CSV table of C-alpha atoms and ligand atoms in Angstrom, one decimal:
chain,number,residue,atom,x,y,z
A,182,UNK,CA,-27.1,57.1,11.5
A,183,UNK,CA,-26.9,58.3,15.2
A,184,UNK,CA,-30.1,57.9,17.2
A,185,UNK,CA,-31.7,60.8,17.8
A,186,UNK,CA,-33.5,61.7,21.3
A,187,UNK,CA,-37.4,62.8,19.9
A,188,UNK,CA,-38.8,64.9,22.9
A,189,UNK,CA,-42.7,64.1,22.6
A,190,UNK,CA,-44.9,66.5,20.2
A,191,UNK,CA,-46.2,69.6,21.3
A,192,UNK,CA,-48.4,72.1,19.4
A,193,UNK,CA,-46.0,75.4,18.7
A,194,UNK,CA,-47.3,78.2,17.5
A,195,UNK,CA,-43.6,79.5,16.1
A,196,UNK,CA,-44.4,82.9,15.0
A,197,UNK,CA,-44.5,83.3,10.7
A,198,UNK,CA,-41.6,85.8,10.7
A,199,UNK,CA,-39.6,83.1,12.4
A,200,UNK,CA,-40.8,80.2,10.3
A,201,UNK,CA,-40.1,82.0,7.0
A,202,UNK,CA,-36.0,82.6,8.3
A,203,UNK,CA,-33.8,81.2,5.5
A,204,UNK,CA,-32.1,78.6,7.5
A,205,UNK,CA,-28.1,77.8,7.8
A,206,UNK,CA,-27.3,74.2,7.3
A,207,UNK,CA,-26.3,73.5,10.6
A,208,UNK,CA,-29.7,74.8,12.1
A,209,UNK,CA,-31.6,72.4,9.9
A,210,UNK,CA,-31.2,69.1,12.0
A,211,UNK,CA,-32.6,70.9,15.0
A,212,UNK,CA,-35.7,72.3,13.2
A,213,UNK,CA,-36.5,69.2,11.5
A,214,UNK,CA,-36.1,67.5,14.8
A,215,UNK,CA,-38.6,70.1,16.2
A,216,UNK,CA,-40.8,70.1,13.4
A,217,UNK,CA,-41.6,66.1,13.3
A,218,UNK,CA,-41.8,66.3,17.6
A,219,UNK,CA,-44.6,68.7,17.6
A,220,UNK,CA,-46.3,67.6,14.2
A,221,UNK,CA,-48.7,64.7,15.0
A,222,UNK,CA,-49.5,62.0,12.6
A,223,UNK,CA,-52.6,59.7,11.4
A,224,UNK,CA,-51.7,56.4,12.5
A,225,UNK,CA,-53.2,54.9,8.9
A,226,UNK,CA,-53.2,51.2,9.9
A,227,UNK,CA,-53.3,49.7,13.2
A,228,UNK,CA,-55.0,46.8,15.2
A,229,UNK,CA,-55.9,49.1,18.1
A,230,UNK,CA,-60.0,49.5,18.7
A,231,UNK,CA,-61.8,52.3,20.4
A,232,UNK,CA,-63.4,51.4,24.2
A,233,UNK,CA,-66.8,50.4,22.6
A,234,UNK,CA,-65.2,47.4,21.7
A,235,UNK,CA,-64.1,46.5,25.0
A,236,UNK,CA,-62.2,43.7,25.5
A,237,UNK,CA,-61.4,43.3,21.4
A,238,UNK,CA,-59.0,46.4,22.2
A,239,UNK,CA,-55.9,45.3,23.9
A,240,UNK,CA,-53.2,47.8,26.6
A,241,UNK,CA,-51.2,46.9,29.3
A,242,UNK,CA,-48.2,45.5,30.5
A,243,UNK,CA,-49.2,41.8,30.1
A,244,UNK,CA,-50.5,42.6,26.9
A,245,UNK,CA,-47.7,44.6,25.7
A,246,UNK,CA,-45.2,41.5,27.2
A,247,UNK,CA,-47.2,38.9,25.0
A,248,UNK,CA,-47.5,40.4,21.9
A,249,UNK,CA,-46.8,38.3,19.0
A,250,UNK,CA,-43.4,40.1,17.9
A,251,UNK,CA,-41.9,39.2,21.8
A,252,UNK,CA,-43.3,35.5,21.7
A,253,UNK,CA,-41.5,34.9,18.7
A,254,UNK,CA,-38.5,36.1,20.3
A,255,UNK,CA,-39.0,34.5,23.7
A,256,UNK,CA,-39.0,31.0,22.0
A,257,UNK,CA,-35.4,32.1,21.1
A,258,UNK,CA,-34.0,32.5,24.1
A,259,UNK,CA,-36.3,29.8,26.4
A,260,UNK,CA,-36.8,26.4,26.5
A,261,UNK,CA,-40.3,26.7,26.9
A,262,UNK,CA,-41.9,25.0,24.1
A,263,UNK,CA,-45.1,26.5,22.4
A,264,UNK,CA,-47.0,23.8,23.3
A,265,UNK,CA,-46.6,24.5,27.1
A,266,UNK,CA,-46.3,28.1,26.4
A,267,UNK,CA,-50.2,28.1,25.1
A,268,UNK,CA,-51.2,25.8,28.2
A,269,UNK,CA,-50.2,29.0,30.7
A,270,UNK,CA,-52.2,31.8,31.3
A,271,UNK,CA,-51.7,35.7,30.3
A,272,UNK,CA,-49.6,37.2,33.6
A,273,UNK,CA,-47.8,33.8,33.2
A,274,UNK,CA,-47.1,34.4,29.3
A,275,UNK,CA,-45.5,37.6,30.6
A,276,UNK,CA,-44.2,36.3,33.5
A,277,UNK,CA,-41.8,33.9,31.4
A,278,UNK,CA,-41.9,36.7,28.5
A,279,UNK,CA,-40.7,39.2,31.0
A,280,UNK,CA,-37.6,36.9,33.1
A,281,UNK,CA,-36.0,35.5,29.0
A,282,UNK,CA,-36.1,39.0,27.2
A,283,UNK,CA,-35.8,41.5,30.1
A,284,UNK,CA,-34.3,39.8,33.0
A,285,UNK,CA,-31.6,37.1,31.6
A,286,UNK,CA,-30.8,39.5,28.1
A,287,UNK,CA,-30.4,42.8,27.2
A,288,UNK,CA,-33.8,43.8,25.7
A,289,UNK,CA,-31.8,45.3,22.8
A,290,UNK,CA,-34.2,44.0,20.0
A,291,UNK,CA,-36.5,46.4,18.6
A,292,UNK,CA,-39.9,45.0,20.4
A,293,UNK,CA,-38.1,44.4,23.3
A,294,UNK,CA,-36.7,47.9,23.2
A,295,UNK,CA,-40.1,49.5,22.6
A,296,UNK,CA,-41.9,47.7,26.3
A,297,UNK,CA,-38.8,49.8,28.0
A,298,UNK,CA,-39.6,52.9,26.0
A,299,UNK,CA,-43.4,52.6,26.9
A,300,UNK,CA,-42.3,52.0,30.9
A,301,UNK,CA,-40.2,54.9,30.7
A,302,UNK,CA,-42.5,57.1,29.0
A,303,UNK,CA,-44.5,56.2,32.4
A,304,UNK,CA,-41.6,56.3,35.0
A,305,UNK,CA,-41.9,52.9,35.5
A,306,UNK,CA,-38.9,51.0,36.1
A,307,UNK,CA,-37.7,48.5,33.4
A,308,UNK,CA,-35.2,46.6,36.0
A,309,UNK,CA,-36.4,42.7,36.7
A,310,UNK,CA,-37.8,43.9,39.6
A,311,UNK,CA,-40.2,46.0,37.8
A,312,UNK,CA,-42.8,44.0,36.3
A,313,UNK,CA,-45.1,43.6,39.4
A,314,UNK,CA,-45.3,48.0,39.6
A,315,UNK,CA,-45.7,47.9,36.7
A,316,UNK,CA,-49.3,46.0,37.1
A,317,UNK,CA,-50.0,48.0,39.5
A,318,UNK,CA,-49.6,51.2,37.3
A,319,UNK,CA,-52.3,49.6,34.2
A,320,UNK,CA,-54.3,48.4,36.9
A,321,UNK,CA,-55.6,51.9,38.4
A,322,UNK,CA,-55.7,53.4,34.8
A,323,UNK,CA,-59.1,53.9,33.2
A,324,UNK,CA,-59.6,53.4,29.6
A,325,UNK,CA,-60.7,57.1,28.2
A,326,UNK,CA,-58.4,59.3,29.8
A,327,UNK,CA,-55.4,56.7,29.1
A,328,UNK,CA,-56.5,56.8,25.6
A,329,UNK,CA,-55.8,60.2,25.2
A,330,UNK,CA,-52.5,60.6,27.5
A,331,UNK,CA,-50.9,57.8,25.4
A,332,UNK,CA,-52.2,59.2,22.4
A,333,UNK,CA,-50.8,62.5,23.4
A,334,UNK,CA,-47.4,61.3,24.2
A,335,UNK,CA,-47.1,59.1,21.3
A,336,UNK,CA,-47.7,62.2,18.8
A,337,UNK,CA,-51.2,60.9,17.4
A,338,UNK,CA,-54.2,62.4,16.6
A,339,UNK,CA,-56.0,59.7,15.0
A,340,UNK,CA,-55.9,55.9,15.1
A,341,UNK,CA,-57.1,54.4,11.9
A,342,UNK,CA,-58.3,50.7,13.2
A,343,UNK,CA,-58.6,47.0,11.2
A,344,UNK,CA,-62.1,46.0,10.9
A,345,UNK,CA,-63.0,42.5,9.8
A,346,UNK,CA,-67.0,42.6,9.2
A,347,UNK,CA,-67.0,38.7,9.6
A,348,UNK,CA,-64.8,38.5,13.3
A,349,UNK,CA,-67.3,37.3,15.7
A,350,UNK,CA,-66.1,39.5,18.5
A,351,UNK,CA,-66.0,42.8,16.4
A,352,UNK,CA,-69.6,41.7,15.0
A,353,UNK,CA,-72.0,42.6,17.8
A,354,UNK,CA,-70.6,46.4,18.4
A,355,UNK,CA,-71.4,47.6,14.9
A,356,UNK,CA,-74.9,45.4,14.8
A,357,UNK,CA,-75.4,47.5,17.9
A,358,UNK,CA,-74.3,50.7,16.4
A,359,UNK,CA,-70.7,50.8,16.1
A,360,UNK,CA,-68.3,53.1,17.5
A,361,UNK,CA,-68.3,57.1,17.2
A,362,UNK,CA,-64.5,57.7,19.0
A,363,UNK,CA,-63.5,61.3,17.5
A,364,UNK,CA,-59.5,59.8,17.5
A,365,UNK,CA,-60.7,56.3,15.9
A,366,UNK,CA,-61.0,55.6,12.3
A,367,UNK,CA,-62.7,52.1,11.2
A,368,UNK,CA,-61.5,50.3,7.5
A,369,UNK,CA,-63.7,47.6,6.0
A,370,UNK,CA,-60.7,44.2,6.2
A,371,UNK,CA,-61.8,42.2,3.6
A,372,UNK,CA,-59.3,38.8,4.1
A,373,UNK,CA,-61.9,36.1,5.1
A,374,UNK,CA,-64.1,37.3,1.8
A,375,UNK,CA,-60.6,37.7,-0.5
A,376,UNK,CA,-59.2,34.9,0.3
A,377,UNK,CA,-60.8,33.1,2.8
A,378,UNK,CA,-64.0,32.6,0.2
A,379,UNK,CA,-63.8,28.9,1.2
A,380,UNK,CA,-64.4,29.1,4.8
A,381,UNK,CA,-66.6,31.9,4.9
A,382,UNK,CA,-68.6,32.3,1.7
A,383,UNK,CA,-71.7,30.6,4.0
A,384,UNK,CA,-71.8,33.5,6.4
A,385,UNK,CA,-72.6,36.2,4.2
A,386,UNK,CA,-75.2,33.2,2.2
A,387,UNK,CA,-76.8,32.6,6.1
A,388,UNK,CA,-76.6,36.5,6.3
A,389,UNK,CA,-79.0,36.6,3.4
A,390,UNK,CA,-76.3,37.6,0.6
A,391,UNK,CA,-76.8,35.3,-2.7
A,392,UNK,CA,-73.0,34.1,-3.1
A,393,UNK,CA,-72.1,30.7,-3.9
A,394,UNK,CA,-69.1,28.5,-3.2
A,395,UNK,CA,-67.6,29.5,-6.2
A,396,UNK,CA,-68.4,33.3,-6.4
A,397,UNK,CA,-70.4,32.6,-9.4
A,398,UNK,CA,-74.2,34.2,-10.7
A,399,UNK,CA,-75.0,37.0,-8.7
A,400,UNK,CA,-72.0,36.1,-5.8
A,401,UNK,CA,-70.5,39.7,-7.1
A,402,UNK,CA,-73.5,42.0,-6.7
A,403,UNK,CA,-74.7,40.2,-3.5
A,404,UNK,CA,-70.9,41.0,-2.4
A,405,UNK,CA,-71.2,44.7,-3.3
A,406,UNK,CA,-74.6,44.6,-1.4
A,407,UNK,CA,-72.4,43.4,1.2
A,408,UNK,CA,-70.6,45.8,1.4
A,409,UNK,CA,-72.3,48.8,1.0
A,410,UNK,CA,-74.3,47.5,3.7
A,411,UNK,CA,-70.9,47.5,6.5
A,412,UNK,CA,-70.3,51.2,4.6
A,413,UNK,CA,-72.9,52.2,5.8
A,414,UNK,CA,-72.4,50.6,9.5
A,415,UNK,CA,-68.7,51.1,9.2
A,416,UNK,CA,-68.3,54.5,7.5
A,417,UNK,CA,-64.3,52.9,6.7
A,418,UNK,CA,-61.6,55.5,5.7
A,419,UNK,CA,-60.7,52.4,2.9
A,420,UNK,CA,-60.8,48.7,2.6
A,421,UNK,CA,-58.2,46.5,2.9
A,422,UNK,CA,-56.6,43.1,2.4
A,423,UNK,CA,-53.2,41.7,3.3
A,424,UNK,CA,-52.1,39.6,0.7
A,425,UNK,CA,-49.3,36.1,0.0
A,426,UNK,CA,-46.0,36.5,-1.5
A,427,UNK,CA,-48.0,34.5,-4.4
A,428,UNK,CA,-50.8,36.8,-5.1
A,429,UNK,CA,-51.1,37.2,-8.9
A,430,UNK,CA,-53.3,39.5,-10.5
A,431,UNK,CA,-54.9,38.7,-13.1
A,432,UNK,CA,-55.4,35.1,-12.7
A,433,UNK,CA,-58.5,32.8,-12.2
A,434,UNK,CA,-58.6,32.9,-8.7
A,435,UNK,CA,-61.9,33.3,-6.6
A,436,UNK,CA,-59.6,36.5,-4.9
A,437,UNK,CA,-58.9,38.0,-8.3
A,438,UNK,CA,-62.5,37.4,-9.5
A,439,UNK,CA,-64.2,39.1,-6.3
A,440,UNK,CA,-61.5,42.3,-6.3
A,441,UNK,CA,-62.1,43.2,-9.5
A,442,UNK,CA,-66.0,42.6,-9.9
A,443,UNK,CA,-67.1,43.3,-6.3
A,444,UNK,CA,-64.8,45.0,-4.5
A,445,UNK,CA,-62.9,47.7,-6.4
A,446,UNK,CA,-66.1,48.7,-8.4
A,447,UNK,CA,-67.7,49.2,-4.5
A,448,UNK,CA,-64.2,51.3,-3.6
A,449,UNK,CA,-65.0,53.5,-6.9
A,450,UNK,CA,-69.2,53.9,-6.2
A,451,UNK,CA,-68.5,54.7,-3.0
A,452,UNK,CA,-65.1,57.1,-2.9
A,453,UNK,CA,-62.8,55.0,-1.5
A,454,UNK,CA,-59.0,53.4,-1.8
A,455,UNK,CA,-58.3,49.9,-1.6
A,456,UNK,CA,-55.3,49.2,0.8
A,457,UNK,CA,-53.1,45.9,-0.4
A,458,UNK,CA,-50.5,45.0,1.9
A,459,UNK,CA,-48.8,42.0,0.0
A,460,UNK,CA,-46.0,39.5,0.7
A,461,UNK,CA,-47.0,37.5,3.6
A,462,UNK,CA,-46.3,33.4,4.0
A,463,UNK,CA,-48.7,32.9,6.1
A,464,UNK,CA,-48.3,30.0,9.1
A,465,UNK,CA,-44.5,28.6,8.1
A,466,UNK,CA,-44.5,27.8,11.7
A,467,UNK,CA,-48.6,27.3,13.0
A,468,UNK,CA,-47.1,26.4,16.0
A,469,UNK,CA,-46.3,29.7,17.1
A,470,UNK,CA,-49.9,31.0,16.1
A,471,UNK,CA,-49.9,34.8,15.6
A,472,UNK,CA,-46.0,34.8,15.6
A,473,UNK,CA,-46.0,31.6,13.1
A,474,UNK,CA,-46.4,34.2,9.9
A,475,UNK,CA,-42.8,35.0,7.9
A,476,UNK,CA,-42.3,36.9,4.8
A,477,UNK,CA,-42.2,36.0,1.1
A,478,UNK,CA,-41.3,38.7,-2.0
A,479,UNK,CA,-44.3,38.9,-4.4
A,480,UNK,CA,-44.2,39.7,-8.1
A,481,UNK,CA,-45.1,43.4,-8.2
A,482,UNK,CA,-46.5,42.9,-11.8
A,483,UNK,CA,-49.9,42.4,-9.6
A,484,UNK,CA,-49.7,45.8,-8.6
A,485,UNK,CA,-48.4,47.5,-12.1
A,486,UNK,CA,-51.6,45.2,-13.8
A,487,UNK,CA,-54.4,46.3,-10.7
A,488,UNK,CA,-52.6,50.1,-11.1
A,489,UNK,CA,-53.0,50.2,-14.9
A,490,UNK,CA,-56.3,48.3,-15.3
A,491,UNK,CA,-58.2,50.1,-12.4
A,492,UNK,CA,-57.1,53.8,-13.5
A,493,UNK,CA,-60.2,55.3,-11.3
A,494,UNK,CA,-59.5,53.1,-8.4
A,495,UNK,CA,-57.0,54.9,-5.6
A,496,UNK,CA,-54.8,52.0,-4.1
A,497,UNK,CA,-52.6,52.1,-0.7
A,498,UNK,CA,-49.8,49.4,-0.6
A,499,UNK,CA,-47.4,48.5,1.4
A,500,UNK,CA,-45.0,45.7,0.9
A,501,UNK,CA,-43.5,42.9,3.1
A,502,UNK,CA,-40.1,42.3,1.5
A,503,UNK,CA,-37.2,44.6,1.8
A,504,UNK,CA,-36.9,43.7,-2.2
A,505,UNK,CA,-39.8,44.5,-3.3
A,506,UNK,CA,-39.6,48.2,-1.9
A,507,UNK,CA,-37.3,49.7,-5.2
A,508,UNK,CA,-39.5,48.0,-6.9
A,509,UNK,CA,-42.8,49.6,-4.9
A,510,UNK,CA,-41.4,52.8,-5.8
A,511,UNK,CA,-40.9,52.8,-9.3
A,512,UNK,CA,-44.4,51.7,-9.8
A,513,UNK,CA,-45.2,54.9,-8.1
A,514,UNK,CA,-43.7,57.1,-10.0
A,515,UNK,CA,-45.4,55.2,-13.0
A,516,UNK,CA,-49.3,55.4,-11.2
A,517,UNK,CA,-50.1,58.3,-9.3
A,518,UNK,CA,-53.3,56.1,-8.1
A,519,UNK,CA,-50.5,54.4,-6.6
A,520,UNK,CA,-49.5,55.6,-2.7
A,521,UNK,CA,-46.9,53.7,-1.3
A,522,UNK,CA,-47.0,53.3,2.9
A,523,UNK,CA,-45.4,52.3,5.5
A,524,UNK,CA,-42.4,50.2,6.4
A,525,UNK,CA,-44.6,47.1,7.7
A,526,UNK,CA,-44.1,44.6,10.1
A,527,UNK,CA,-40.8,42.6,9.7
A,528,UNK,CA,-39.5,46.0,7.8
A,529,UNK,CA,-40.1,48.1,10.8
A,530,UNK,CA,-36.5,48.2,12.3
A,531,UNK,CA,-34.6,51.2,12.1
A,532,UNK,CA,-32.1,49.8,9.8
A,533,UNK,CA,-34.5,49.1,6.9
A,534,UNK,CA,-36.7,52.2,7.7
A,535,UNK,CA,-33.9,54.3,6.5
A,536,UNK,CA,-33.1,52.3,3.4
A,537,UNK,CA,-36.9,52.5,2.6
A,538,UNK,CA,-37.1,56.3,3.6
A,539,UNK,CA,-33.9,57.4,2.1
A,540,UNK,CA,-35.0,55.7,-1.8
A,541,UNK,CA,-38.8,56.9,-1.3
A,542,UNK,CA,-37.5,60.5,-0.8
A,543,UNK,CA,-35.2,60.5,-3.8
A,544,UNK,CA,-37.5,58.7,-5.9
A,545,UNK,CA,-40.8,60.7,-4.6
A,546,UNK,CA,-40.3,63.7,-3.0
A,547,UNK,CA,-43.1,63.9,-0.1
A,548,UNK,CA,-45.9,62.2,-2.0
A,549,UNK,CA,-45.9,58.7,0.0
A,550,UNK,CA,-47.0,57.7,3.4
A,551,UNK,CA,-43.7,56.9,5.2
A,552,UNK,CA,-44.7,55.0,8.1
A,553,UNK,CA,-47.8,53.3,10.2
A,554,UNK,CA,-47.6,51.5,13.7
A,555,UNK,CA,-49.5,48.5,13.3
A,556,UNK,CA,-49.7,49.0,16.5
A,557,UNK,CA,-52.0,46.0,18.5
A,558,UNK,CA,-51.6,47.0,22.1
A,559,UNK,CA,-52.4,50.7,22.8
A,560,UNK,CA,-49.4,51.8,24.7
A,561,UNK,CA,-47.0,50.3,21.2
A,562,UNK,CA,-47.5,53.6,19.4
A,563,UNK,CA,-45.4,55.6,22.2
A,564,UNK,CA,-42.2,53.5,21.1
A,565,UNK,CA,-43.3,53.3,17.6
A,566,UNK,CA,-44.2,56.8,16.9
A,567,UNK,CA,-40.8,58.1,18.7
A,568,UNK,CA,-38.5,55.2,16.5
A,569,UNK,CA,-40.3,56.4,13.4
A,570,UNK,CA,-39.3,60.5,14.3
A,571,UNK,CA,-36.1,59.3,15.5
A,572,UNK,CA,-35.1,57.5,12.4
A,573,UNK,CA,-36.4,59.9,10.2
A,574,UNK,CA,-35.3,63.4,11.5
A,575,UNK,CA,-31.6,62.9,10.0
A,576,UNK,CA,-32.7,61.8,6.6
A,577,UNK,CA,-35.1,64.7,6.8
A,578,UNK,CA,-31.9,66.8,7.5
A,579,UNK,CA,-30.1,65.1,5.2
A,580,UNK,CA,-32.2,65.7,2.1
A,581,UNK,CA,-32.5,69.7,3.1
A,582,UNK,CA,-29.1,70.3,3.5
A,583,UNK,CA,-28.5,68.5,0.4
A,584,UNK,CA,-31.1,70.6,-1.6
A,585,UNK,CA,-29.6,73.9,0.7
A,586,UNK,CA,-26.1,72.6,-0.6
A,587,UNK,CA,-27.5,72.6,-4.3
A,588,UNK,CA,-28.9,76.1,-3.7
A,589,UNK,CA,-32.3,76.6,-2.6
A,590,UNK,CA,-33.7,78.3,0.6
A,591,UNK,CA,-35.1,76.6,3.3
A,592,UNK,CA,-37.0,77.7,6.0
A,593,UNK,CA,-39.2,76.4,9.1
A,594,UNK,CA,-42.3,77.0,7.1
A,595,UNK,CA,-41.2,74.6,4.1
A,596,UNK,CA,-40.2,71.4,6.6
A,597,UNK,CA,-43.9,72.0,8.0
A,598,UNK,CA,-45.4,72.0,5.5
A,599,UNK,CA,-43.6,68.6,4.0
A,600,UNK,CA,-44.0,67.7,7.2
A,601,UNK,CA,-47.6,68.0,7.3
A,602,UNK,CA,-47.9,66.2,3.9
A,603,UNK,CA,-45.9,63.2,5.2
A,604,UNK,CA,-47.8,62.5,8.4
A,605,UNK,CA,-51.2,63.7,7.2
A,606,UNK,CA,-51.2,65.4,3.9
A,607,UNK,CA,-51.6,62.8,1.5
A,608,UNK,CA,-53.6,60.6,4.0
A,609,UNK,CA,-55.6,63.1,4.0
A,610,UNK,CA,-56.1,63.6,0.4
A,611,UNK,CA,-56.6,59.8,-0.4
A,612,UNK,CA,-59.3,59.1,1.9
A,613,UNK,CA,-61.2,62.8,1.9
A,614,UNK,CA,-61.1,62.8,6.0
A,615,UNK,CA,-61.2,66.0,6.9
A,616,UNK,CA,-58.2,67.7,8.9
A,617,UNK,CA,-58.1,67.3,12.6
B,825,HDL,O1,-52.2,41.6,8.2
B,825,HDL,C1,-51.8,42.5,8.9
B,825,HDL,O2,-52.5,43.6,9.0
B,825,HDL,C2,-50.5,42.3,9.6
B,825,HDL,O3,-50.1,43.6,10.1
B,825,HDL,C3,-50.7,41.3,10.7
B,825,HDL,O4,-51.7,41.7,11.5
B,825,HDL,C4,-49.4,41.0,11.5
B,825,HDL,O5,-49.7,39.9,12.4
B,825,HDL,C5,-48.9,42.2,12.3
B,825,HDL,O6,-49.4,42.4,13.4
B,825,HDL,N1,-47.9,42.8,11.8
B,825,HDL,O7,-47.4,43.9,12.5
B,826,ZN,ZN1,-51.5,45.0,10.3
């Protein structure tokens, strides 16, 4: 499918007359085009965090250069080992990041492409020579008002963050009274207590929580204390866990044991979904750290049992295998507690985006969540944001000129408003935040 150029959103106020126009199928690319550029989206799962985090929150050119996706790729095409990779600095990092990927090859990958969409997006050059202005650009920039122009540019209006109650650096903010950033969102990441029980059941015990090593007596209810305590510290959108290739549900696993009696009970009493992001092989390289994760595909009958078992309980997945995503689908048309989202991490390529899009459209209408950033370094969502429009105006197109083609109207008004479902609609809906 031809790339498409996305020019950044803008609000329009395109007068109703207009909008209600029955449109001829060769108009429809260019509307849908418009439509998706000055619609912005809720960015549903990222690893950005608001300025009261400080240094937690990562942007910048060196961060950008260093992030995990690029240092997997840089081991590729250098013969710097990890082990003296990990011994430089940060600028260094990106130094040696910068001359393999950008300077000696064509950054024609997707990550490598997004650092030139980002430096364009500021008029920076992305020529070898163009690292050192491009320091000096971050350098002068201050936090707030770069929030909101990248944020602006990127088509966002909300950032919904990755909050891990137990991370030592993320701790001390919301003991000190969290974060009140009108464009960030916090969700309650619940990894270290799913399945990370064995290293970390002793924190919430030295916390004061009654759990044991093996989640047993009154582990579940002191868990649910737990959490109702960061709910009220948090106020999280949802919780959520990222989950092996091997996660079974049910089984007699501490993980299974503490979802169903702590956590999704907590999700129910307090109104919220549970977001499982599932297929990950955690560490097949740990010498790469960050970058040493690959990507397994799980048995979905986890999902179909949690789906069917939990009927009160509203669940957000996303998958990490390009076979599990039929699959994915399916199960949502069989559990409408069941909202599929995103095209995550090693799936977030162009190529696949389309293959997911194009089988979530004709399998569920507009009633998924078709794509999140994951973003970790602010300035990411510019090139994410545009790839995701860019990718999807044409199947957009497609499918209306399809249904014009099978004889209904379509207008303006109707893309918005499928539009609006996509990018915020059923987000919306899922999580009861309110519009804006
Ligand atoms: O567990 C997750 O939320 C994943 O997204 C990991 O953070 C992963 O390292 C990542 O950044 N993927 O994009
Ligand atoms: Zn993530």
């Amino acid at each position: 499918m031809a790339a498409t150029s996305v020019k950044s959103p803008t609000r329009k106020n395109g007068s109703s007359v207009a909008s209600a126009r029955r449109l001829k199928p060769e108009q429809i690319p260019g509307e849908v085009q418009d439509v998706l550029a000055s619609t912005q989206v809720i960015d549903i799962h990222t690893h950005l965090f608001s300025p009261a985090f400080g240094k937690v929150g990562l942007w910048g050119i060196d961060e950008l250069l260093t992030y995990h996706y690029l240092e997997a790729e840089f081991f590729r095409s250098s013969d710097t080992t990890p082990e003296e990779y990990w011994k430089l600095s940060k600028p260094e990092r990106a130094d040696a990041i910068w001359k393999a990927l950008f300077a000696e090859n064509s950054p024609i990958s997707e990550s490598t492409r997004g650092v030139v969409a980002v430096l364009n997006a500021f008029g920076l050059p992305a020529e070898a020579s163009g690292l050192q202005e491009a320091r000096r650009f971050f350098a002068v920039q201050s936090l707030e008002s770069h929030i909101r122009k990248v944020l602006q540019i990127a088509g966002v209006s909300s950032v919904v963050m990755t909050n891990d109650p137990l991370d030592p650096d993320e701790r001390p903010v919301w003991m000190s009274g969290g974060q009140s950033h009108p464009q960030f969102h916090a969700v309650l990441r619940l990894d270290r207590i799913l399945w990370g029980w064995p290293q970390h059941w002793q924190q919430l015990a030295n916390q004061g929580y009654a759990v044991d090593e093996d989640a047993s007596g009154k582990s579940a209810a002191e868990v649910r204390r737990f959490l109702a305590d960061w709910h009220k510290r948090m106020r999280p959108l949802y919780m959520a866990v990222s989950l092996a290739d091997t996660f079974q549900y049910p089984d007699d696993s501490i993980t299974s044991k503490i979802l169903s009696e702590a956590v999704l009970p907590s999700c129910r009493e307090l109104g919220l979904p549970m977001s499982l992001m599932i297929g990950v092989r955690r560490q097949v390289n740990p010498r790469l750290r960050l970058a040493g994760d690959a990507v397994g595909k799980a048995d979905m009958r986890a999902v179909e049992n949690l789906c069917r078992t939990f009927p009160d309980n509203r669940f957000l997945v996303s998958v990490l295998s390009r076979e599990n995503q039929h699959e994915l689908a399916v199960y949502a048309r069989k559990f409408n507690n069941l909202m599929p989202f995103g095209c995550w991490w090693f799936l977030n390529n162009p190529s696949i985006v389309e293959e997911i899009t194009r089988e979530r459209i004709e399998l569920l209408g507009t009633s998924f969540i078709p794509q999140h950033s994951d973003a970790r370094v602010l300035e990411q969502v510019i090139y994410k944001w545009q790839n995701t429009r860019r990718t999807l105006a044409p199947i957009l197109a497609n499918s209306y000129q399809l249904l014009h083609a099978d004889g209904a109207e379509i207008t303006r008004q109707k893309i918005q408003r499928d539009v609006n479902r996509l990018f915020r609609g059923n987000f919306e809906k899922w999580t009861g935040l309110r519009a804006g």
